[in-house]
Coordinates of C-alpha atoms in Angstrom, one line a residue:
Chain A
X1209 CA 43.3 131.7 57.4
X1210 CA 44.3 135.1 58.5
X1211 CA 40.6 135.3 60.1
X1212 CA 41.3 132.4 62.1
X1213 CA 44.5 133.0 63.4
X1214 CA 43.8 136.6 64.1
X1215 CA 40.8 135.0 66.4
X1216 CA 43.4 132.5 67.8
X1217 CA 45.5 135.7 69.2
X1218 CA 42.6 137.5 71.0
X1219 CA 41.5 133.9 72.9
X1220 CA 45.3 133.5 73.9
X1221 CA 45.8 136.9 75.2
X1222 CA 42.2 136.9 76.8
X1223 CA 43.4 133.4 78.8
X1224 CA 46.9 134.6 78.9
X1225 CA 44.8 137.4 81.1
X1226 CA 42.5 135.8 83.2
X1227 CA 45.2 133.1 84.1
X1228 CA 47.4 136.2 85.3
X1229 CA 44.7 137.8 87.2
X1230 CA 44.0 134.1 88.8
X1231 CA 47.3 134.0 90.0
X1232 CA 47.2 137.5 91.9
X1233 CA 44.2 136.2 93.2
X1234 CA 45.2 133.1 95.0
X1235 CA 48.9 133.9 95.6
X1236 CA 48.4 135.1 99.0
X1237 CA 46.1 131.8 100.0
X1238 CA 48.9 129.3 97.8
X1239 CA 51.9 131.0 99.9
X1240 CA 51.0 128.7 102.8
X1241 CA 51.2 125.2 100.6
X1242 CA 55.1 126.4 98.7
X1243 CA 57.2 124.5 100.5
X1244 CA 61.1 125.5 100.9
X1245 CA 63.7 123.1 100.0
X1246 CA 64.3 120.9 103.0
X1247 CA 68.0 121.7 104.4
X1248 CA 70.8 119.4 104.4
X1249 CA 69.8 118.9 108.5
X1250 CA 66.3 118.1 108.0
X1251 CA 67.4 115.5 105.5
X1252 CA 69.8 113.6 107.6
X1253 CA 67.0 113.7 110.2
X1254 CA 64.5 111.9 108.3
X1255 CA 67.2 109.3 107.1
X1256 CA 67.8 108.4 110.6
X1257 CA 64.1 108.4 111.0
X1258 CA 63.9 106.0 108.2
X1259 CA 66.7 103.6 108.3
X1260 CA 65.6 101.6 111.2
X1261 CA 62.4 100.8 108.6
X1262 CA 64.5 100.5 105.2
X1263 CA 66.7 98.1 106.9
X1264 CA 63.7 96.1 108.1
X1265 CA 62.1 95.8 104.5
X1266 CA 65.4 94.6 103.4
X1267 CA 65.6 92.0 106.2
X1268 CA 61.8 91.2 104.9
X1269 CA 63.2 91.0 101.4
X1270 CA 65.8 89.2 102.1
X1271 CA 64.3 86.2 103.8
X1272 CA 61.5 86.3 101.1
X1273 CA 64.6 85.8 98.7
X1274 CA 66.1 83.3 100.7
X1275 CA 63.4 81.4 101.6
X1276 CA 63.8 79.2 98.5
X1277 CA 67.2 78.4 99.8
X1278 CA 65.9 77.3 102.8
X1279 CA 62.8 75.3 101.3
X1280 CA 65.8 73.6 98.7
X1281 CA 68.8 72.7 101.6
X1282 CA 71.0 75.4 103.1
X1283 CA 72.9 77.2 101.2
X1284 CA 76.0 76.1 103.4
X1285 CA 74.8 72.7 104.4
X1286 CA 77.7 71.4 102.2
X1287 CA 80.5 73.7 104.1
X1288 CA 81.0 70.8 106.5
X1289 CA 81.2 71.6 110.1
X1290 CA 85.0 71.1 110.9
X1291 CA 86.8 68.1 113.7
X1292 CA 89.7 68.9 115.4
X1293 CA 89.5 64.8 115.7
X1294 CA 91.6 64.9 112.6
X1295 CA 94.5 66.7 113.9
X1296 CA 97.9 64.8 113.8
X1297 CA 101.3 65.6 113.5
X1298 CA 101.8 63.1 110.2
X1299 CA 98.3 65.2 108.8
X1300 CA 100.5 68.8 109.4
X1301 CA 103.5 67.4 107.9
X1302 CA 102.0 65.8 104.2
X1303 CA 100.2 69.8 104.7
X1304 CA 103.8 71.5 104.8
X1305 CA 104.9 69.4 102.0
X1306 CA 101.9 71.8 100.4
X1307 CA 104.1 75.3 101.0
X1308 CA 107.2 73.4 99.0
X1309 CA 106.9 73.8 94.8
X1310 CA 107.7 71.2 92.7
X1311 CA 110.3 73.8 91.5
X1312 CA 112.1 73.0 94.9
X1313 CA 112.4 69.6 94.9
X1314 CA 113.3 70.3 91.3
X1315 CA 116.5 72.0 92.0
X1316 CA 116.7 69.5 95.2
X1317 CA 117.7 66.9 93.0
X1318 CA 119.5 68.6 91.1
X1319 CA 121.7 69.3 94.1
X1320 CA 121.9 65.9 95.4
X1321 CA 123.0 65.0 91.6
X1322 CA 125.7 67.0 91.6
X1323 CA 126.4 66.9 95.3
X1324 CA 127.0 62.5 94.1
X1325 CA 128.7 63.5 91.0
X1326 CA 131.4 66.1 93.2
X1327 CA 131.7 63.2 95.7
X1328 CA 132.1 60.0 93.2
X1329 CA 135.1 62.1 91.3
X1330 CA 137.8 60.8 91.3
X1331 CA 139.8 64.4 90.4
X1332 CA 138.1 65.6 93.6
X1333 CA 141.0 66.1 96.7
X1334 CA 139.3 64.1 99.7
X1335 CA 140.1 67.1 101.4
X1336 CA 137.7 69.5 99.4
X1337 CA 134.9 66.5 100.3
X1338 CA 135.4 67.6 104.1
X1339 CA 134.9 71.2 103.4
X1340 CA 131.8 70.7 101.0
X1341 CA 129.5 69.0 102.9
X1342 CA 129.8 70.8 106.3
X1343 CA 128.7 73.9 104.3
X1344 CA 126.5 72.7 101.9
X1345 CA 124.0 70.6 103.9
X1346 CA 123.5 73.3 107.0
X1347 CA 122.8 75.8 104.3
X1348 CA 120.0 73.9 102.3
X1349 CA 118.2 73.1 105.4
X1350 CA 118.7 76.8 105.9
X1351 CA 117.7 78.3 102.6
X1352 CA 114.8 75.3 102.8
X1353 CA 113.1 76.5 105.3
X1354 CA 113.4 79.6 104.6
X1355 CA 111.7 79.2 101.6
X1356 CA 108.8 78.1 103.3
X1357 CA 108.4 81.6 104.7
X1358 CA 108.7 83.5 100.9
X1359 CA 105.0 84.2 101.6
X1360 CA 107.0 87.2 104.5
X1361 CA 103.5 88.8 104.4
X1362 CA 101.9 89.2 107.6
X1363 CA 98.5 88.8 106.1
X1364 CA 99.3 84.6 104.9
X1365 CA 101.0 84.5 108.2
X1366 CA 98.2 85.5 110.1
X1367 CA 95.8 82.8 108.7
X1368 CA 98.3 80.2 109.2
X1369 CA 98.3 80.9 112.7
X1370 CA 94.1 80.6 112.9
X1371 CA 93.4 77.6 113.2
X1372 CA 94.2 74.2 115.1
X1373 CA 97.7 74.0 114.3
X1374 CA 99.7 76.2 116.4
X1375 CA 102.1 78.0 115.0
X1376 CA 105.3 76.8 116.7
X1377 CA 104.2 73.8 115.4
X1378 CA 103.7 74.8 111.7
X1379 CA 107.9 75.8 111.9
X1380 CA 108.7 72.3 114.0
X1381 CA 107.5 70.3 111.3
X1382 CA 108.9 72.0 108.6
X1383 CA 112.3 72.3 110.0
X1384 CA 112.0 68.6 110.6
X1385 CA 111.1 68.0 106.9
X1386 CA 113.9 69.8 106.0
X1387 CA 116.2 68.7 108.3
X1388 CA 115.1 65.0 107.2
X1389 CA 115.6 66.0 103.3
X1390 CA 119.3 67.2 104.5
X1391 CA 120.7 64.5 106.5
X1392 CA 119.1 62.1 103.2
X1393 CA 120.8 64.2 101.0
X1394 CA 124.0 64.0 102.5
X1395 CA 124.3 60.5 103.7
X1396 CA 123.4 60.1 99.7
X1397 CA 126.7 62.2 99.3
X1398 CA 128.7 60.3 102.0
X1399 CA 127.9 56.7 100.7
X1400 CA 128.7 57.8 97.3
X1401 CA 131.9 59.5 98.3
X1402 CA 132.8 56.1 100.1
X1403 CA 131.9 53.4 97.7
X1404 CA 133.2 55.6 95.0
X1405 CA 137.3 54.9 97.0
X1406 CA 138.0 57.9 98.4
X1407 CA 139.9 57.2 101.6
X1408 CA 137.4 58.8 104.1
X1409 CA 136.5 56.6 107.3
X1410 CA 132.9 56.4 107.1
X1411 CA 131.4 57.7 110.6
X1412 CA 133.9 60.8 111.0
X1413 CA 132.8 62.0 107.4
X1414 CA 129.2 61.8 108.5
X1415 CA 129.8 63.6 111.4
X1416 CA 131.4 66.0 110.1
X1417 CA 128.6 67.4 108.2
X1418 CA 126.1 66.1 110.5
X1419 CA 126.9 68.0 114.5
X1420 CA 126.8 71.6 112.6
X1421 CA 123.6 70.4 110.3
X1422 CA 122.1 69.4 114.2
X1423 CA 123.5 72.1 115.7
X1424 CA 121.9 74.5 113.3
X1425 CA 118.6 72.5 114.0
X1426 CA 118.4 72.6 117.3
X1427 CA 119.2 76.5 117.5
X1428 CA 116.8 77.4 115.0
X1429 CA 113.6 75.7 116.8
X1430 CA 115.1 76.7 120.6
X1431 CA 115.5 80.4 119.2
X1432 CA 112.3 80.0 117.2
X1433 CA 110.4 79.2 120.2
X1434 CA 111.8 81.6 122.3
X1435 CA 112.7 84.8 120.3
X1436 CA 110.9 84.7 117.1
X1437 CA 112.4 83.6 113.6
X1438 CA 114.4 86.8 113.1
X1439 CA 116.3 85.4 115.7
X1440 CA 116.9 82.6 115.0
X1441 CA 118.2 82.7 112.2
X1442 CA 120.9 85.3 113.2
X1443 CA 121.6 83.5 115.8
X1444 CA 122.2 79.4 114.4
X1445 CA 123.8 81.5 111.5
X1446 CA 126.4 83.3 113.7
X1447 CA 127.0 80.0 115.6
X1448 CA 127.0 77.4 112.4
X1449 CA 130.2 80.2 110.8
X1450 CA 131.8 80.7 114.0
X1451 CA 131.7 76.6 113.6
X1452 CA 133.2 76.6 110.7
X1453 CA 135.8 79.0 111.5
X1454 CA 137.0 76.5 114.2
X1455 CA 136.7 73.5 111.8
X1456 CA 139.1 75.4 109.8
X1457 CA 141.8 76.0 112.4
X1458 CA 144.2 72.8 111.7
X1459 CA 144.7 71.8 115.2
X1460 CA 141.0 70.2 115.2
X1461 CA 142.1 68.4 112.1
X1462 CA 145.7 67.3 113.4
X1463 CA 144.4 66.0 116.7
X1464 CA 141.4 63.1 115.3
X1465 CA 140.3 63.1 119.6
X1466 CA 140.1 66.8 120.1
X1467 CA 138.0 66.8 116.4
X1468 CA 135.5 64.1 117.2
X1469 CA 135.3 66.0 121.1
X1470 CA 134.1 69.0 119.1
X1471 CA 131.7 67.5 116.6
X1472 CA 130.6 65.3 119.2
X1473 CA 129.4 68.1 121.7
X1474 CA 127.6 70.2 118.4
X1475 CA 126.1 67.6 117.7
X1476 CA 124.5 67.0 120.8
X1477 CA 123.7 70.5 122.2
X1478 CA 122.0 70.2 118.7
X1479 CA 119.5 67.1 119.8
X1480 CA 119.3 68.8 123.4
X1481 CA 118.1 72.0 122.2
X1482 CA 115.6 70.2 120.0
X1483 CA 114.6 67.8 122.1
X1484 CA 114.1 70.3 124.8
X1485 CA 112.0 72.8 122.7
X1486 CA 110.1 69.7 121.5
X1487 CA 109.0 68.7 124.9
X1488 CA 108.4 72.6 125.5
X1489 CA 106.0 72.7 122.1
X1490 CA 104.2 69.9 123.3
X1491 CA 103.5 70.9 126.6
X1492 CA 102.1 74.0 125.7
X1493 CA 99.8 72.7 123.3
X1494 CA 102.2 74.2 120.6
X1495 CA 101.4 78.0 121.0
X1496 CA 104.7 78.0 122.8
X1497 CA 105.7 81.9 124.8
X1498 CA 105.1 84.0 121.5
X1499 CA 101.4 83.1 120.5
X1500 CA 102.3 85.4 117.4
X1501 CA 105.8 85.1 117.0
X1502 CA 106.1 83.7 113.1
Chain B
X890 CA 77.9 85.5 121.7
X891 CA 81.7 87.0 121.9
X892 CA 82.5 88.8 125.1
X893 CA 84.9 90.8 125.7
X894 CA 86.5 91.7 129.1
X895 CA 88.3 95.1 129.4
X896 CA 90.8 94.3 127.3
X897 CA 94.1 96.6 126.7
X898 CA 96.4 96.5 123.8
X899 CA 99.2 98.0 122.7
X900 CA 99.9 99.0 118.9
X901 CA 102.7 101.3 119.4
X902 CA 104.1 104.0 121.7
X903 CA 100.9 106.2 121.9
X904 CA 98.5 104.2 121.0
X905 CA 96.1 101.5 122.2
X906 CA 93.1 99.4 121.7
X907 CA 91.3 99.7 124.7
X908 CA 87.5 98.4 124.8
X909 CA 85.7 98.1 128.6
X910 CA 82.9 95.1 128.1
X911 CA 81.0 94.3 124.9
X912 CA 78.6 91.7 123.5
X913 CA 78.8 90.3 120.1
X914 CA 76.1 88.7 119.4
X915 CA 75.2 86.0 116.6
X916 CA 74.3 87.4 113.2
X917 CA 76.2 90.7 111.3
X918 CA 78.3 92.8 113.7
X919 CA 79.5 96.0 111.3
X920 CA 82.7 98.2 112.7
X921 CA 82.5 101.6 111.5
X922 CA 85.4 104.3 112.4
X923 CA 88.1 106.8 110.6
X924 CA 91.3 105.2 109.3
X925 CA 93.7 104.1 112.3
X926 CA 91.0 104.2 115.2
X927 CA 91.6 100.8 116.1
X928 CA 89.2 98.4 113.9
X929 CA 91.7 96.1 112.6
X930 CA 93.6 95.6 115.8
X931 CA 90.2 94.9 117.2
X932 CA 89.2 92.1 114.9
X933 CA 92.7 90.6 115.5
X934 CA 92.3 90.3 118.5
X935 CA 88.7 88.3 118.1
X936 CA 90.0 86.8 115.8
X937 CA 92.3 85.1 117.9
X938 CA 95.2 86.0 115.8
X939 CA 96.8 88.5 118.5
X940 CA 96.5 88.4 122.4
X941 CA 95.0 91.3 124.6
X942 CA 98.1 92.7 127.1
X943 CA 95.0 93.2 129.7
X944 CA 91.3 91.4 129.9
X945 CA 89.8 88.6 128.1
X946 CA 87.6 87.4 125.4
X947 CA 85.2 84.7 125.6
X948 CA 83.3 82.2 123.4
X949 CA 80.2 81.8 124.6
X950 CA 81.4 81.8 128.3
X951 CA 84.6 80.2 127.6
X952 CA 87.7 82.2 127.5
X953 CA 89.9 82.0 123.9
X954 CA 92.5 81.0 126.2
X955 CA 91.3 77.7 127.4
X956 CA 90.4 75.8 124.2
X957 CA 92.8 78.1 121.8
X958 CA 93.1 74.9 119.2
X959 CA 89.2 74.0 119.4
X960 CA 88.0 77.9 119.1
X961 CA 90.6 78.3 115.9
X962 CA 88.7 75.3 114.1
X963 CA 85.8 77.7 114.7
X964 CA 87.1 81.1 113.0
X965 CA 86.7 82.0 109.5
X966 CA 89.5 84.8 109.3
X967 CA 89.8 87.6 106.2
X968 CA 92.8 90.2 107.1
X969 CA 92.9 93.7 105.4
X970 CA 96.0 92.7 103.3
X971 CA 96.9 89.3 102.3
X972 CA 99.1 88.5 99.7
X973 CA 99.2 84.3 99.4
X974 CA 101.8 81.4 98.0
X975 CA 102.3 82.8 94.5
X976 CA 102.5 79.4 92.8
X977 CA 99.4 77.7 94.6
X978 CA 96.9 76.9 92.8
X979 CA 93.1 78.2 93.9
X980 CA 92.3 74.6 94.6
X981 CA 95.7 73.9 96.0
X982 CA 95.4 76.6 98.7
X983 CA 92.1 75.7 99.9
X984 CA 93.0 72.3 100.2
X985 CA 95.8 73.5 102.5
X986 CA 94.0 76.5 104.2
X987 CA 90.6 73.6 104.7
X988 CA 93.9 70.7 106.0
X989 CA 95.1 73.1 108.5
X990 CA 91.6 73.8 110.1
X991 CA 91.9 70.0 110.1
X992 CA 88.9 70.0 107.5
X993 CA 89.6 67.2 105.6
X994 CA 86.6 67.0 103.8
X995 CA 86.7 67.7 99.2
X996 CA 82.6 68.5 99.5
X997 CA 83.7 71.8 101.8
X998 CA 86.0 72.9 99.6
X999 CA 84.0 72.1 96.7
X1000 CA 81.2 74.2 97.9
X1001 CA 83.4 76.9 98.9
X1002 CA 84.3 77.5 95.0
X1003 CA 80.7 77.0 94.5
X1004 CA 79.8 79.9 96.7
X1005 CA 82.2 82.2 96.0
X1006 CA 82.1 81.8 91.9
X1007 CA 85.8 79.9 91.9
X1008 CA 85.2 76.9 89.8
X1009 CA 86.6 77.8 86.3
X1010 CA 90.3 79.0 88.1
X1011 CA 90.0 76.4 90.7
X1012 CA 93.4 75.5 88.7
X1013 CA 94.8 79.0 88.3
X1014 CA 97.6 80.0 90.4
X1015 CA 97.9 83.0 92.3
X1016 CA 100.1 84.9 90.8
X1017 CA 98.1 85.1 87.7
X1018 CA 94.9 86.2 89.4
X1019 CA 93.6 89.8 89.3
X1020 CA 93.4 91.1 92.9
X1021 CA 90.0 91.2 93.2
X1022 CA 90.0 87.1 92.2
X1023 CA 92.9 86.8 95.0
X1024 CA 90.4 89.1 97.0
X1025 CA 87.0 86.2 96.2
X1026 CA 89.1 82.9 97.3
X1027 CA 90.8 84.9 100.8
X1028 CA 87.3 85.1 101.7
X1029 CA 85.8 81.8 101.1
X1030 CA 88.9 80.4 102.9
X1031 CA 87.2 81.8 106.1
X1032 CA 83.7 80.1 105.1
X1033 CA 85.7 76.4 104.9
X1034 CA 84.4 74.1 107.3
X1035 CA 81.3 75.7 108.3
X1036 CA 83.1 78.6 111.0
X1037 CA 81.0 79.8 113.6
X1038 CA 82.7 82.7 114.0
X1039 CA 84.1 85.2 111.0
X1040 CA 86.1 88.0 111.3
X1041 CA 86.9 89.7 107.6
X1042 CA 88.5 93.1 108.0
X1043 CA 87.5 94.9 104.7
X1044 CA 86.4 92.1 102.7
X1045 CA 85.4 93.9 100.1
X1046 CA 87.8 95.7 98.8
X1047 CA 89.2 95.5 95.8
X1048 CA 86.0 93.4 94.5
X1049 CA 83.7 94.5 91.7
X1050 CA 80.3 96.3 92.5
X1051 CA 78.2 93.2 91.4
X1052 CA 79.8 90.7 93.1
X1053 CA 80.1 92.3 96.4
X1054 CA 76.0 93.2 96.4
X1055 CA 76.4 89.5 95.9
X1056 CA 78.5 88.7 98.6
X1057 CA 77.0 90.8 101.0
X1058 CA 73.8 88.9 100.9
X1059 CA 75.9 86.0 101.3
X1060 CA 77.4 86.8 104.0
X1061 CA 73.8 88.3 105.5
X1062 CA 72.4 84.6 105.4
X1063 CA 75.4 82.7 106.8
X1064 CA 75.2 85.3 110.0
X1065 CA 71.6 84.1 110.4
X1066 CA 73.4 81.3 112.4
X1067 CA 76.3 82.3 112.8
X1068 CA 78.4 85.6 114.2
X1069 CA 80.0 86.9 111.3
X1070 CA 82.4 90.3 112.3
X1071 CA 83.1 93.3 109.4
X1072 CA 85.2 96.1 109.9
X1073 CA 83.8 98.3 106.8
X1074 CA 83.7 102.2 106.6
X1075 CA 80.5 102.3 104.8
X1076 CA 78.5 100.5 107.8
X1077 CA 75.1 101.7 105.5
X1078 CA 75.7 99.1 103.0
X1079 CA 74.9 96.5 105.4
X1080 CA 72.6 95.6 107.1
X1081 CA 73.4 94.9 110.2
X1082 CA 72.4 93.4 113.5
X1083 CA 74.8 95.2 115.7
X1084 CA 77.1 98.1 114.6
X1085 CA 79.7 99.9 116.7
X1086 CA 82.1 102.8 116.0
X1087 CA 85.2 102.7 116.8
X1088 CA 87.3 106.1 117.8
X1089 CA 90.8 106.4 119.0
X1090 CA 91.5 102.7 119.9
X1091 CA 87.7 102.8 121.8
X1092 CA 84.6 102.3 121.7
X1093 CA 82.5 105.1 120.6
X1094 CA 79.3 103.9 120.0
X1095 CA 76.9 100.4 120.0
X1096 CA 74.1 100.1 118.5
X1097 CA 71.9 96.7 118.3
X1098 CA 69.0 96.5 115.8

């Protein structure tokens, strides 16, 4: 074993010496083949040169992968191209109901029941009802409309805008929806109060809340069309409060004809503002002056 | 083809987006540039989500303003950040958006649910989903009705890398017959037909492959 070990060591030493000698002899010759590591700029240049080839190769692979898709029906065939013939105001109205969650309608129903029970209660004085309705009906309408914009995210507004239904038209339909619900709510409450035997003139009582509700609706649509939703709420809210302050003045209530005149003017102004804005919105294909105002 | 003709849009007091003559052809176009270079503002203009102060945009030679309603039914748009109606379910949101686009086909909704792998969460509310899932739903709505133009601002933000890779392929396939314009900081991740680079509100480079 020892002998063999010694022989192996000798052979190993001879090999190492030979290898070193060979390396020394070849060094000048091999020097020209030794590559220095590439610089960052060189790598960038190479990638830039190769990029079109990579893209071409990737594209070919992609086409190869997708050829089976093309052979068996198009992957996107079921997406069904849109045709704008299907657009209608009724369709938009139905769509805007999607924006209202079931909770909202439950809350509305609860409010309606409360209003009816208050209106038909014998313990409530008639004068309270005269004050209760002009406050609650427009407030409900404004709050309901605001609820539909609860996702105040700009991105969502933009998504709703890049559709064939113009933003002004979407606002108009939502407001119309809330106005109709408010009027139904008010009429139900008024009839309940009348049936329960309250001593009130039904037409005057209806006018008492319908006038401010219509004025607020007209102002909301007219100002939103011209200045945007924030200004619409600011101005119509201020006018509504001013109107209610005037309503509180005893002179108006004492003098029936003056009271009728005030409510009549408010109702007319509200209707005129709404009609004027609706006509303008429809005439301008619903885009109005401020396309991106919502 | 989308043609941009000398548009100018004021974004803030000292920042304008200003693009001279530009043609965006069918295929996948990626826009890159540093933050605040005007990519999102330019995409909004292309998607008709905002109006230029000067100049005009044309779709196949027809000015945007001439048939805005029809054009908008042909545009799918994905803004950078979208917070949707939180109580809406996936399916309801897609139905709502499809309706707004004038597309009443349930087949279209089923198709995007499958393409974007949303079938399992079709009845889940938006507020119960992860940000990545919500992003996928917003991407899906852009494909409803097979629009000719799809404009997406950082579409793969919040999406996991594996799904992102699949969606890149899906978008590339769709772009073979339509126009997809994407703002993304990593243009090399996409197989693009056109690459635009923006700098300080202006077009810095336009490379067509």
